[in-house]
Coordinates of C-alpha atoms in Angstrom, one line a residue:
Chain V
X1 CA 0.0 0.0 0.0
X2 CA 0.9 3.5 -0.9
X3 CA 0.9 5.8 2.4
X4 CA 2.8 8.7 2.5
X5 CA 1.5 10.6 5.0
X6 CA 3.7 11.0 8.2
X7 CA 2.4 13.5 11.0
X8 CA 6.2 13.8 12.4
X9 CA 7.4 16.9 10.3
X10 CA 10.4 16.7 12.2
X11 CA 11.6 13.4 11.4
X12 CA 10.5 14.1 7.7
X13 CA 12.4 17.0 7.5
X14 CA 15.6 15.6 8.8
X15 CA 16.1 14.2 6.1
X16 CA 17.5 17.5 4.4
X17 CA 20.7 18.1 5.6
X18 CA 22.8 21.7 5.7
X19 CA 23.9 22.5 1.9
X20 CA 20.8 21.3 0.3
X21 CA 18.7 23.0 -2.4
X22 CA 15.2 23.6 -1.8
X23 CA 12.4 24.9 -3.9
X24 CA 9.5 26.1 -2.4
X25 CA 6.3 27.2 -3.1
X26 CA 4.5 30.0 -2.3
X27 CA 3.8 33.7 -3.2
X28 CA 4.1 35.8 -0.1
X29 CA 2.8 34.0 3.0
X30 CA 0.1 33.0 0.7
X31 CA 0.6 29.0 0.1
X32 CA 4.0 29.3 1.5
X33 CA 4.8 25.9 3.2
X34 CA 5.8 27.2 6.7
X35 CA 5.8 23.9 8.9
X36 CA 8.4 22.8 6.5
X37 CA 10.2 25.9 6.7
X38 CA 10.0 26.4 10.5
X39 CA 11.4 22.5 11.3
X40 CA 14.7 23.7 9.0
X41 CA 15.1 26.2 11.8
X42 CA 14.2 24.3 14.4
X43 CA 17.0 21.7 13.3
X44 CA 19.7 24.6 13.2
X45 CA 20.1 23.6 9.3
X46 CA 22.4 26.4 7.3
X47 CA 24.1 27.1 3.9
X48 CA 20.6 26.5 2.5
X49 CA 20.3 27.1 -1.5
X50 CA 16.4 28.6 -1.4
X51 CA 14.5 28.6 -5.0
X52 CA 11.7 30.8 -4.1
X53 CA 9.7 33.9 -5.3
X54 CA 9.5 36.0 -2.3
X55 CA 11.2 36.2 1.2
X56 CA 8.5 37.8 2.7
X57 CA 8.5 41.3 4.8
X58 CA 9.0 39.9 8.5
X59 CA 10.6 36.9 10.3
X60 CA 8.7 34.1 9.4
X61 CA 8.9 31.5 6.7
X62 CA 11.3 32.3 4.4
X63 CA 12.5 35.0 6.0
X64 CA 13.2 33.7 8.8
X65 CA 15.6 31.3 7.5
X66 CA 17.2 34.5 6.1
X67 CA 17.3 36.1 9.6
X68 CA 18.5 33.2 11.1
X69 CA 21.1 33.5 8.3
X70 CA 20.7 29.9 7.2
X71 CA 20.8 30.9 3.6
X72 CA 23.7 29.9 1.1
X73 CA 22.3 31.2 -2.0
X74 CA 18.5 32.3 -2.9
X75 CA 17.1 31.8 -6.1
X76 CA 13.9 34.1 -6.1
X77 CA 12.0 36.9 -8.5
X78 CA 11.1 39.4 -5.5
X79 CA 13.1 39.0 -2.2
X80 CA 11.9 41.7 -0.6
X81 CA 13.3 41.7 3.5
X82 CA 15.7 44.3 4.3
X83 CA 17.8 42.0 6.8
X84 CA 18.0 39.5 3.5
X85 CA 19.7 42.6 1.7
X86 CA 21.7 43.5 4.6
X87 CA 23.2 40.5 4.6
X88 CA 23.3 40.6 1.0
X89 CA 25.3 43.6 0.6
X90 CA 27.4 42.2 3.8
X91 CA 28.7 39.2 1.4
X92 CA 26.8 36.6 3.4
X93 CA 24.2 35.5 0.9
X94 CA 23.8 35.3 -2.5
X95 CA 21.3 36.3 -4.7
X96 CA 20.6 34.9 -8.5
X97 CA 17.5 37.9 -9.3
X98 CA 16.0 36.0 -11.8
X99 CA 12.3 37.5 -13.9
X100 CA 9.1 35.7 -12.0
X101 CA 8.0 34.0 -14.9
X102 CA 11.3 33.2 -16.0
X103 CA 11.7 31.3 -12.2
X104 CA 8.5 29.8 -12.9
X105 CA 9.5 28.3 -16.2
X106 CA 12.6 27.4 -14.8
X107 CA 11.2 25.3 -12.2
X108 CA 8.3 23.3 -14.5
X109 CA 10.8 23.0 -16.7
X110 CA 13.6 21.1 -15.0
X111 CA 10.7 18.9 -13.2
X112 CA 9.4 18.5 -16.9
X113 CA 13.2 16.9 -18.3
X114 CA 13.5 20.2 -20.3
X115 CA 17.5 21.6 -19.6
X116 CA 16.9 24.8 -20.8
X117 CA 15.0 26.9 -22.9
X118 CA 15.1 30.3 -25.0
X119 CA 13.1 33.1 -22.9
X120 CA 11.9 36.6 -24.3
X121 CA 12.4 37.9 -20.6
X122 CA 15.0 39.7 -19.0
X123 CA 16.9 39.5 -23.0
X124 CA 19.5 42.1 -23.1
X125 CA 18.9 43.5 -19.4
X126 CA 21.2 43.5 -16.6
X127 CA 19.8 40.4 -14.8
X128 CA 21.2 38.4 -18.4
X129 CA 24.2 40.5 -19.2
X130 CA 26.6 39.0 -16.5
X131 CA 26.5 42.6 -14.7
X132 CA 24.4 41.8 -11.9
X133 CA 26.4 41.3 -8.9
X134 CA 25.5 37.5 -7.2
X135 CA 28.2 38.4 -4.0
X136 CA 29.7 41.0 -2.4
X137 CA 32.9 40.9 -0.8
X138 CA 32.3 41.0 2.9
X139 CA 35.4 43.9 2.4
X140 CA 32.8 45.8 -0.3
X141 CA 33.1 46.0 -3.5
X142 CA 32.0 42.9 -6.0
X143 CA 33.1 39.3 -5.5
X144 CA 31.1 37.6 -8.1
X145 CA 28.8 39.1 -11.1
X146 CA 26.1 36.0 -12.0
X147 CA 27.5 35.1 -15.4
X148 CA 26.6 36.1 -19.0
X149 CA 23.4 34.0 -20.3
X150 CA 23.9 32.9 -24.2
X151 CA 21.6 35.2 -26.3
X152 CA 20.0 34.3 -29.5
X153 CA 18.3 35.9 -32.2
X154 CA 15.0 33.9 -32.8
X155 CA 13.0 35.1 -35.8
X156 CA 14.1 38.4 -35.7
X157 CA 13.8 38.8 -31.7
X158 CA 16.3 38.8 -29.1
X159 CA 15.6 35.8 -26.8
X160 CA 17.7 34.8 -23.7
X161 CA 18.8 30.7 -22.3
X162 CA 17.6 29.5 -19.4
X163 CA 18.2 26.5 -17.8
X164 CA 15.8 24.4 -15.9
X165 CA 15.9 24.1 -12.3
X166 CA 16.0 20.7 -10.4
X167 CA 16.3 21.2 -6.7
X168 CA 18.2 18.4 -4.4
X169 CA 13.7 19.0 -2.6
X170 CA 10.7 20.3 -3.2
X171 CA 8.7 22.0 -0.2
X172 CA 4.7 22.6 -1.1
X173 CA 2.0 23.4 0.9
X174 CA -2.1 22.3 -0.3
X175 CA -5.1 22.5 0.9
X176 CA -6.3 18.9 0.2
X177 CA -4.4 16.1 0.0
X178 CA -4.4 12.2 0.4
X179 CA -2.3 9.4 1.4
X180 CA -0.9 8.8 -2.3
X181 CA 0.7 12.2 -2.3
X182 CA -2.3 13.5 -4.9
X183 CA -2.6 17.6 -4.2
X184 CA -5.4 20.1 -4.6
X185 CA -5.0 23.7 -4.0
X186 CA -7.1 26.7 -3.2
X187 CA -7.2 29.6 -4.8
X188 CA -4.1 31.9 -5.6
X189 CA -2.0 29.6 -2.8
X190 CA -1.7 27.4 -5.5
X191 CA 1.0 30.1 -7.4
X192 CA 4.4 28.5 -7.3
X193 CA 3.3 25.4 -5.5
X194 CA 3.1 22.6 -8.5
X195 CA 6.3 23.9 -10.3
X196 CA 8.6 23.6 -6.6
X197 CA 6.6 20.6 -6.5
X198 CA 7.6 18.9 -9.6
X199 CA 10.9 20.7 -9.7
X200 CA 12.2 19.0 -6.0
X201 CA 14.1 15.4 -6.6
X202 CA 12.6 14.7 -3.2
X203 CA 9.7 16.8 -2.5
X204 CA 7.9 16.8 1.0
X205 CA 4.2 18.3 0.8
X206 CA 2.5 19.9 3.9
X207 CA -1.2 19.6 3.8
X208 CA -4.1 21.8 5.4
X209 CA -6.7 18.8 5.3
X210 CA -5.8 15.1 4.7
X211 CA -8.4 13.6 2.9
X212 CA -9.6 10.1 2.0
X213 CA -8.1 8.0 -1.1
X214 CA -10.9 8.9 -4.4
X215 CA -12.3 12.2 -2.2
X216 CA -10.0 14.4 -4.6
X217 CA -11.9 13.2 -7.7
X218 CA -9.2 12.9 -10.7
X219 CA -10.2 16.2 -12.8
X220 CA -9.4 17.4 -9.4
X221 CA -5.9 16.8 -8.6
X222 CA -3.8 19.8 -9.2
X223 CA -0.7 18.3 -8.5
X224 CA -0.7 13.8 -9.1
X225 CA 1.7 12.1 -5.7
X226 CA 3.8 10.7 -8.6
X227 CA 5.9 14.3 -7.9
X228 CA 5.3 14.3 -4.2
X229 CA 7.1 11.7 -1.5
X230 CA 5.9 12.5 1.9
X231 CA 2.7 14.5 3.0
X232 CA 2.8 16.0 6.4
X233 CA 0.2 18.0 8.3
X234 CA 0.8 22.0 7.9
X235 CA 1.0 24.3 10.6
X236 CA -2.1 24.9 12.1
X237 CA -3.8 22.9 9.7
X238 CA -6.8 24.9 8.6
X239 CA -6.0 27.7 10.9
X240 CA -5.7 31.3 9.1
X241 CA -2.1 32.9 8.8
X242 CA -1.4 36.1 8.4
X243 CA -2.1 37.4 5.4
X244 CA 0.2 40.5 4.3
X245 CA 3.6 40.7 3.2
X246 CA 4.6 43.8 5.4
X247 CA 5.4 44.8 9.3
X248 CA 2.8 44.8 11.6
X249 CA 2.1 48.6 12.0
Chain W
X1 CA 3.9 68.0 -37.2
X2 CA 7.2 69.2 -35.8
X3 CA 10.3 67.8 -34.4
X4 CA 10.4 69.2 -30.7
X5 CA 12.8 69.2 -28.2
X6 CA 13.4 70.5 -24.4
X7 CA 15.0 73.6 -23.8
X8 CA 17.5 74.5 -20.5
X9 CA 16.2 76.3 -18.1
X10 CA 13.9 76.8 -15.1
X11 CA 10.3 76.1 -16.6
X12 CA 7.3 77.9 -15.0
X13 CA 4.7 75.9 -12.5
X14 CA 2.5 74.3 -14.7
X15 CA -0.4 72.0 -12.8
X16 CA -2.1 68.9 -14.8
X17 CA -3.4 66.1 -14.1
X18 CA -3.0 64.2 -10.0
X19 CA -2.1 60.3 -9.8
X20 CA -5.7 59.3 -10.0
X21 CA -6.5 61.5 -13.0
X22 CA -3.8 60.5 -15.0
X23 CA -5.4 56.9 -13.7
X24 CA -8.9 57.7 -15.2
X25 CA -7.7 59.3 -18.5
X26 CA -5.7 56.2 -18.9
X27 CA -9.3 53.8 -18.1
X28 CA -10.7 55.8 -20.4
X29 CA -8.6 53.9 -23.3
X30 CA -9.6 50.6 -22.1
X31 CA -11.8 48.4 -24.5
X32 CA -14.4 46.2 -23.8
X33 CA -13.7 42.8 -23.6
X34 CA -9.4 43.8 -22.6
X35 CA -7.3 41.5 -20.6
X36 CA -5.2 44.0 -18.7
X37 CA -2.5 43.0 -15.9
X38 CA -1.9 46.3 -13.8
X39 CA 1.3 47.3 -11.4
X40 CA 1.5 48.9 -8.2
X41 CA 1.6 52.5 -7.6
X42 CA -0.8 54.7 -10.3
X43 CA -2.0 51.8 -12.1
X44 CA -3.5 50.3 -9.0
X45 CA -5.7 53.3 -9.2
X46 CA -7.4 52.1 -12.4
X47 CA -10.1 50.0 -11.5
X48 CA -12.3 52.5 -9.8
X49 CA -12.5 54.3 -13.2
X50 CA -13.3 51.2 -15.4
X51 CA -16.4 52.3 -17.6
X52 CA -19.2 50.3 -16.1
X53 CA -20.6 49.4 -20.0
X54 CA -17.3 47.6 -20.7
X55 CA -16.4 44.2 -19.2
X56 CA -12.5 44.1 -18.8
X57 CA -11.0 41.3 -17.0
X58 CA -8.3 42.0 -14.7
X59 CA -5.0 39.8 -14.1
X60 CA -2.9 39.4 -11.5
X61 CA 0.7 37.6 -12.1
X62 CA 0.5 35.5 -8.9
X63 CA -2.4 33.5 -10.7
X64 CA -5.4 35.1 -10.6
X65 CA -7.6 36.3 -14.1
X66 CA -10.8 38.3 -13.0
X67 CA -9.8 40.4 -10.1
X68 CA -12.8 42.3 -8.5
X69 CA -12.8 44.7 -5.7
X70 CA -11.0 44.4 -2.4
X71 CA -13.4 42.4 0.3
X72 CA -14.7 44.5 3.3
X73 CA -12.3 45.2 6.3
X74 CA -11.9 41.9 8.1
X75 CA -13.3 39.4 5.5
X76 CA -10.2 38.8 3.1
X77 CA -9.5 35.4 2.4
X78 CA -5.6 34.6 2.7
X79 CA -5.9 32.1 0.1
X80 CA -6.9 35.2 -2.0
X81 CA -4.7 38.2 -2.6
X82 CA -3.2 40.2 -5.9
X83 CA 0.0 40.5 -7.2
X84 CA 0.8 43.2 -4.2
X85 CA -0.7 40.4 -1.4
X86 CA -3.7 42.5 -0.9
X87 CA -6.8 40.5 0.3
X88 CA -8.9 40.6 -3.3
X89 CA -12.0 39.5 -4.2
X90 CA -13.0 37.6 -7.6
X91 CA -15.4 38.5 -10.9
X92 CA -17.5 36.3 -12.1
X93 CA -16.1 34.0 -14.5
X94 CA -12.8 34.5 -13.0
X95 CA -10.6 31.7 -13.4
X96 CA -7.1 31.2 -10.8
X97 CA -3.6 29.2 -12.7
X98 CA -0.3 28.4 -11.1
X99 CA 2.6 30.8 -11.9
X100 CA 4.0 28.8 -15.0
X101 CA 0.4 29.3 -16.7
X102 CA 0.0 32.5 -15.8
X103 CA 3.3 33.2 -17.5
X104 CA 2.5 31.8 -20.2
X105 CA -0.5 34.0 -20.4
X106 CA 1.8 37.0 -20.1
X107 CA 4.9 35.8 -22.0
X108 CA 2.6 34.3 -24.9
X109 CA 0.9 37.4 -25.5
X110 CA -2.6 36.7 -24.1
X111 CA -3.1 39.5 -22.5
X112 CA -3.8 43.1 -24.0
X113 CA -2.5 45.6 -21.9
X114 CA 0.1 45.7 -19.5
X115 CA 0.1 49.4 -16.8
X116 CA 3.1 49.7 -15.1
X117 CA 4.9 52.5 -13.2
X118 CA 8.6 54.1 -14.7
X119 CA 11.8 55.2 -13.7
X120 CA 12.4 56.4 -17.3
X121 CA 10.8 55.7 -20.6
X122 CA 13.5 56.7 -23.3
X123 CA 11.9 58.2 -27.2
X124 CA 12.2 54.6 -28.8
X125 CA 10.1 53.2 -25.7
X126 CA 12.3 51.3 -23.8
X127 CA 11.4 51.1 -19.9
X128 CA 13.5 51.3 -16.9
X129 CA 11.4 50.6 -13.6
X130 CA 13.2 47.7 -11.7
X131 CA 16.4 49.0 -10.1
X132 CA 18.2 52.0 -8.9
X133 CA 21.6 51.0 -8.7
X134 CA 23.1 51.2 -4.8
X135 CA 19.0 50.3 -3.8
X136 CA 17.6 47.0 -3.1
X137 CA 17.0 45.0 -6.2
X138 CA 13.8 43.4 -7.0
X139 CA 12.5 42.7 -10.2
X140 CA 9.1 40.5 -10.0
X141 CA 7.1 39.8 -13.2
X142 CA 8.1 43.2 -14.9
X143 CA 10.3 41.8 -17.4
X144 CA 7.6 39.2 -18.1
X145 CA 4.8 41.2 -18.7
X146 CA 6.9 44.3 -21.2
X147 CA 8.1 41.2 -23.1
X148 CA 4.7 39.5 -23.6
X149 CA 2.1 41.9 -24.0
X150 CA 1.4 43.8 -26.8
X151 CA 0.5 47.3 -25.4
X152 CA 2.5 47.7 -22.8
X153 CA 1.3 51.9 -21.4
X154 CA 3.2 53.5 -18.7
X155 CA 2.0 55.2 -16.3
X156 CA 4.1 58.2 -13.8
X157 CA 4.7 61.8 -13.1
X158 CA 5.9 63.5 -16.0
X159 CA 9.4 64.9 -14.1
X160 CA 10.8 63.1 -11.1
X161 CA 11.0 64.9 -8.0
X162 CA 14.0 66.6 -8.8
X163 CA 11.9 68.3 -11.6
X164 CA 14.4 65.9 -14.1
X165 CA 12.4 64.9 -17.1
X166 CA 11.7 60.7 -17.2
X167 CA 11.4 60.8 -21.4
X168 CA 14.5 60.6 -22.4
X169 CA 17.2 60.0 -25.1
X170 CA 18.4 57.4 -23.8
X171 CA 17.3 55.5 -20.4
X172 CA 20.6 55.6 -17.7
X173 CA 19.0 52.8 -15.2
X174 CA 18.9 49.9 -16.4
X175 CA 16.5 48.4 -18.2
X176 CA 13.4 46.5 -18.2
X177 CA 13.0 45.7 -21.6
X178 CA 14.0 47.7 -24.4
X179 CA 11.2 49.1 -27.2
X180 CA 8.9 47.3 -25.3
X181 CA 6.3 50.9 -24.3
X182 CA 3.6 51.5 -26.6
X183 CA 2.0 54.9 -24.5
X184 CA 2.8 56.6 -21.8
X185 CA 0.5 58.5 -19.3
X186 CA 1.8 61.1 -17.4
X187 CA -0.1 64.7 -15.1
X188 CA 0.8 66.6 -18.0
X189 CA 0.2 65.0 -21.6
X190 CA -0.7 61.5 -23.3
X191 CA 2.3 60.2 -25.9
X192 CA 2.4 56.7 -27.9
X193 CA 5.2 55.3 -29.5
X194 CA 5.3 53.6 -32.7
X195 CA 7.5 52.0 -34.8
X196 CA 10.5 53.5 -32.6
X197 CA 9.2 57.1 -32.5
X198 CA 7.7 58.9 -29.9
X199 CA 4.4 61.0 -30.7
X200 CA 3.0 63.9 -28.2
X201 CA -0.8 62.9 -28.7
X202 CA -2.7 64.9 -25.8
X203 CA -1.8 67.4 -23.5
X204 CA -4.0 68.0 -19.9
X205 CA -6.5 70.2 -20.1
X206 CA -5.0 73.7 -19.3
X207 CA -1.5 72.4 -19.8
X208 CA 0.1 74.5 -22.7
X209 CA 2.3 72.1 -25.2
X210 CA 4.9 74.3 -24.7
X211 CA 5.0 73.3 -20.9
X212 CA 5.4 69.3 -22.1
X213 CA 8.2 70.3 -23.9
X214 CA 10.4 72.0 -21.0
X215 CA 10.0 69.2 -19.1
X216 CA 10.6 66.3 -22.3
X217 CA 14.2 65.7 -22.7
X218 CA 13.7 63.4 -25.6
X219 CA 12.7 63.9 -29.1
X220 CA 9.0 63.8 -30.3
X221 CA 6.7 64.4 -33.2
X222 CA 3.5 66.7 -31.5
X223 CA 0.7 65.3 -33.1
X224 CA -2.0 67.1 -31.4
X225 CA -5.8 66.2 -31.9
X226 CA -7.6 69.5 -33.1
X227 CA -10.2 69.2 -29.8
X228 CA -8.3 67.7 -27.3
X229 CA -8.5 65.0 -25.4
X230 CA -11.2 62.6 -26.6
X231 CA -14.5 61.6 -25.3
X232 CA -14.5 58.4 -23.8
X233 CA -16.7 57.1 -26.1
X234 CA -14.6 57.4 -28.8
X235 CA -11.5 56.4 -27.4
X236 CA -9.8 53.4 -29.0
X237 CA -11.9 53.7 -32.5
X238 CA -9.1 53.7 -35.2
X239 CA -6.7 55.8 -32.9
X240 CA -3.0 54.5 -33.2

């Protein structure tokens, strides 16, 4: 029998060790899969490599790991948290700026097989040139630019290569899921979700309501267990989060 | 038509259009049955000035096609917000994708206009909105959206706060995406660009022309309509 539901998240989690590249779902705290997130703290991991879209604007989820400064490198569109470019600037994190779309592509494609593609996004800017700075020298000054992208000239239009992303996990959050691994999501949670979803070689799904094998009816599932390993309760499962991306104020 | 450019100089006060009427002229171009994906900052103003006889579906990048208005204090759904994480609320007939489809709708050209905000827009329409260099960078779905959508209208102030002009020669932040504006919407006057050149099509009502050029830096053709701006209801009828 399939089952891969565990309720530990703990003991799921351990499994990634320090180092590891994770892609996560998630567009602001909406859909972001913080159970997962939080146990990476609570297991003191570091040097994390984070494929994400946002950071957030306070201390929790993603940003906390930045905070925490458990962050190696971060992958992400819009990383918004001025203690992540603080630390930036300060030469203690990385940070590949990548176009949203163009992270989303990235993502569906490595989980679809596809190494790479031709993109009309970003072509010719600074975040393709090999001009934008991916570390600073804890001294100041610029350690390492993120390199050149090949460009290409595609029926008259300038398009730009990029290369799919397969991440060493996956971390998603749902709404429904069941003991096969089969996801449904809810509303604009869903966002990043499948792609960090397909796009993890091991990817650990945290779920707001486990439901029963055949509930989910086919035409249903937004995301089939074939790309998902282990299904673990989310925090405060059904509970509401905060919603904004900003300070309390 | 005449080939116009700014002079030096300290220009006098001149008083157009605020953020949410530059907002309304720009609704007013807006035709029924548009797919429009708007930014933060101005074009966030738009929706309260959509003509109630046109249905116009709004898109948010994060996955969302057919916002409607913001839900009442308290009763946001967090599993429901806009590009911006605003608590939204959706249309009728609204449909929600994950991020790869709703790129492809922007990348593939499904959409029909794009409004964003602008740093600089130079005379050949290329846009510069992401990045002050020494600031934080963060870049989102801009470069997405100018490289997908057909019309792609900026909205801003026509100087910066410095009184510097933002049409220019040549954009000096970096870029978005080059040649990728088709209009842009400013307090003082209406321009499009096409095929490369920029045209001055409107100016504010009681803003002299002569006032858009001491605050243009680039080149433009002034292509004035006789009567001014036009009625809404003929707005987008065989107009470039």
């Amino acid at each position: 029998m399939i089952d891969k539901f565990r309720t530990e998240v703990l003991s799921v989690v351990d499994r990634v060790p320090s180092g590891s590249s994770i892609a996560v779902g998630g567009f602001g705290s909406s859909g972001r899969p913080d159970a997962l997130l939080d146990a990476l703290c609570d297991l003191d991991r570091r040097d994390l490599h984070l494929i994400v879209n946002n950071v957030g604007d306070d201390a929790s989820g993603v940003g906390r790991l930045a905070v925490e400064g458990r962050l190696r490198r971060l992958t992400a569109s819009f990383p918004i948290l001025q203690e992540f470019y603080d630390s930036y600037f300060a030469g203690k994190v990385e940070l590949e700026l990548i176009p949203q779309g163009t992270l989303a592509e990235r993502l569906r494609a490595g989980g679809a097989g596809i190494p790479a593609f031709f993109t009309p996004s970003g072509a010719g800017t600074m975040l393709s040139d090999g001009t934008f700075t991916l570390r600073y020298s804890p001294e100041g000054g610029v350690a390492e630019h993120v390199p050149a992208k090949e460009h290409r000239i595609i029926g008259g239009r300038e398009y730009v290569l990029e290369e799919g992303i397969v991440a060493d996990f996956g971390f998603v959050k749902a709404h429904q899921g069941d003991r096969k691994g089969n996801l449904r999501f809810r509303l604009s949670a869903r966002n990043f979700n499948p792609m960090a979803g397909m796009a993890g070689r091991h990817t650990i799904a945290e779920i707001e309501h486990l439901v029963e094998v055949d509930e989910l009816h086919p035409d249903d599932v937004h995301l089939p267990g074939v790309f998902v390993d282990d299904v673990v309760p989310a925090a405060g499962a059904g509970a509401q989060r905060p919603l904004m991306e900003r300070s309390p104020s | 038509m005449t080939d116009r450019r700014s002079t030096a100089g300290g220009p006098a006060p001149v008083t157009g259009r605020n953020r949410a009427g530059i907002a309304q002229r720009l609704a007013q171009d807006l035709q029924d049955g548009y797919v429009v994906n708007l930014g933060v900052g101005i074009p966030l103003a738009v929706p309260q000035f959509l003509p109630a006889d046109k249905e116009i579906v709004l898109h948010a990048e994060n996955g969302v096609l057919g916002l409607g208005p913001a839900p009442a204090a308290g009763e946001g759904d967090p599993d429901l917000t806009d590009a911006g994480k605003q608590p939204i609320t959706l249309t009728s007939g609204a449909a929600i994708t994950d991020s790869a489809m709703s790129f492809a709708i922007i990348r593939g050209g499904h959409l029909d206009v794009t409004v964003l905000g602008a740093l600089q827009v130079s005379a050949r329409g290329d846009l510069a909105n992401w990045y002050v260099p020494g600031r934080n960078p963060a870049v989102g779905g801009a470069m997405d959206l100018v490289a997908g959508t057909p019309q792609v209208w900026v909205t801003m102030e026509h100087v910066d706060r410095t009184g510097r002009p933002k049409i220019v020669p040549e954009c000096t932040f970096p870029l978005t995406g080059r040649a990728c504006v088709t209009r842009i919407y400013t307090d003082l006057a209406v321009f499009h660009v096409v095929d490369g050149q920029l045209f001055l099509k409107e100016c504010a009502p009681g803003v002299p022309p002569g006032a858009v050029r001491e605050r243009t830096a680039a080149t433009y053709v002034e292509d004035l309509a006789a009567d001014g701006p036009p009625a809404a209801e003929q707005v987008g009828v065989g107009r470039p």
